[in-house]
XYZ file of C-alpha atoms in Angstrom:
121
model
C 86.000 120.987 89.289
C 84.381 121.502 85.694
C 81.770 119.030 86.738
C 81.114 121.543 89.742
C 80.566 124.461 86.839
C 83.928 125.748 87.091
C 84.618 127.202 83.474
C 87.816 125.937 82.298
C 89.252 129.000 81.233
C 89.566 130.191 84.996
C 90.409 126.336 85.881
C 93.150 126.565 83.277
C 94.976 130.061 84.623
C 94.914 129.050 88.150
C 95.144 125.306 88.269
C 99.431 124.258 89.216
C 98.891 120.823 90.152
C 96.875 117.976 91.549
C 98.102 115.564 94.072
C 96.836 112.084 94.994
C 98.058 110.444 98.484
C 96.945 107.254 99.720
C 98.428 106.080 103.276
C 100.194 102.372 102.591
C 101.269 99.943 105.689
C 104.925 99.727 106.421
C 106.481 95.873 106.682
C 107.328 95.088 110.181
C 111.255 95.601 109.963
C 111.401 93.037 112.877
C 109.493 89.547 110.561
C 109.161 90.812 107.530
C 110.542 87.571 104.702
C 112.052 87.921 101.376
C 109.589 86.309 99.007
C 112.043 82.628 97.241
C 109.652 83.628 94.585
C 110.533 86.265 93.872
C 113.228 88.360 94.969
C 113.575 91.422 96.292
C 110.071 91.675 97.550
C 109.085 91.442 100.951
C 105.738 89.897 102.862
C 104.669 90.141 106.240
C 104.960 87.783 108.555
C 104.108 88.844 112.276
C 105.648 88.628 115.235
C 105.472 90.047 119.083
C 106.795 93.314 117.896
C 103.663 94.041 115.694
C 101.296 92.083 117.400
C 101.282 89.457 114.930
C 99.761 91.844 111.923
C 103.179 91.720 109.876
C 102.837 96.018 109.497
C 103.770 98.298 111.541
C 103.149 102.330 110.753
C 101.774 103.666 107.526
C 103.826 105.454 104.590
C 102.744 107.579 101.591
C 102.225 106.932 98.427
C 101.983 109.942 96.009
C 100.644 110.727 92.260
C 100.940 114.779 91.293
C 99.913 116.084 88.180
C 101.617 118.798 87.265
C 99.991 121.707 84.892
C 102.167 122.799 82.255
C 101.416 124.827 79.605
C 100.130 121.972 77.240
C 97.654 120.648 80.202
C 96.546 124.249 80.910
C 96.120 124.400 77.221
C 93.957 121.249 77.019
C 91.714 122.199 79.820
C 91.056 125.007 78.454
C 89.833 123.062 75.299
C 87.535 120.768 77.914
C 90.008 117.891 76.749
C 88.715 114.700 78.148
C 90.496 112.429 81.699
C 92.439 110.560 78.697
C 94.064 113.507 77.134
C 94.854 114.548 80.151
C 96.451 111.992 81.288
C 98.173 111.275 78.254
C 100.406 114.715 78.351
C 100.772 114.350 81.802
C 102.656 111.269 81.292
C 104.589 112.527 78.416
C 105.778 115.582 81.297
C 106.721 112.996 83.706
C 103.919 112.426 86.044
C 103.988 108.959 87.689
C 101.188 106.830 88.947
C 100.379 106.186 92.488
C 100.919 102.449 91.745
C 104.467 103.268 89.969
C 105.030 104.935 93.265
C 103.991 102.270 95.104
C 106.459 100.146 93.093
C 109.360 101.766 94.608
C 108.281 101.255 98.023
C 107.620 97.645 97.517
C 111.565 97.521 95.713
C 112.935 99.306 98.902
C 111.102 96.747 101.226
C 109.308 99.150 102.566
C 105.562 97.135 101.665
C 104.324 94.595 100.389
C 102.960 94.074 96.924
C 99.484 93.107 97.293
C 99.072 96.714 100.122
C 100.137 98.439 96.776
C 97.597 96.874 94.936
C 95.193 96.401 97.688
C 95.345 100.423 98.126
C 95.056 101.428 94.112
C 92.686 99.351 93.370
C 90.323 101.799 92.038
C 93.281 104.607 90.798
């Protein structure tokens, strides 16, 4: 928003939050196979039920970046992406590829949709 001449200051008072969503492919419950390799993550397989894809339906994976008062205080500075990221973490935030993580432990997804879909996060 800065970069579309928002002035910080008013980006800093209003701002609460910021959330990422990318839409990730659900494993077909009906083929999906434990990897030997390494356990506890699933791959797809396909079979009749999904029309031999190995997915079927999409999930969400999430990333929100919550604006506390040391955020709101570094925007208002024009902090760089870096900083801001930096005491963002520190408050808790999680990546959308940490989320992702705990779809792919659930058996939920895959690994490589995970990566395949934050590629460029």
């Amino acid at each position: 928003l800065i970069d579309m001449g928002v002035e910080p200051f008013l980006l800093a008072s209003s701002l609460l939050g910021v959330l990422a969503q990318r839409l990730v492919r659900r494993l077909c419950p009906h083929c999906k196979q434990e990897d030997p390799a390494a356990p506890g993550t699933w791959h797809p397989v396909g079979c009749a039920q999904c029309n031999q894809i190995g997915y079927s339906g999409r999930t969400g994976i999430h990333e929100l970046f919550c604006v506390d008062d040391e955020v709101r205080s570094l925007i208002h500075q024009g902090a760089g992406e870096q900083d801001l990221r930096v005491a963002a973490r520190r408050a808790g935030m999680f990546s959308m590829r940490e989320d992702g993580e705990r779809w792919v432990r659930s058996g939920a997804t895959a690994p490589e949709e995970i990566l395949r879909v934050t590629r460029d996060a």
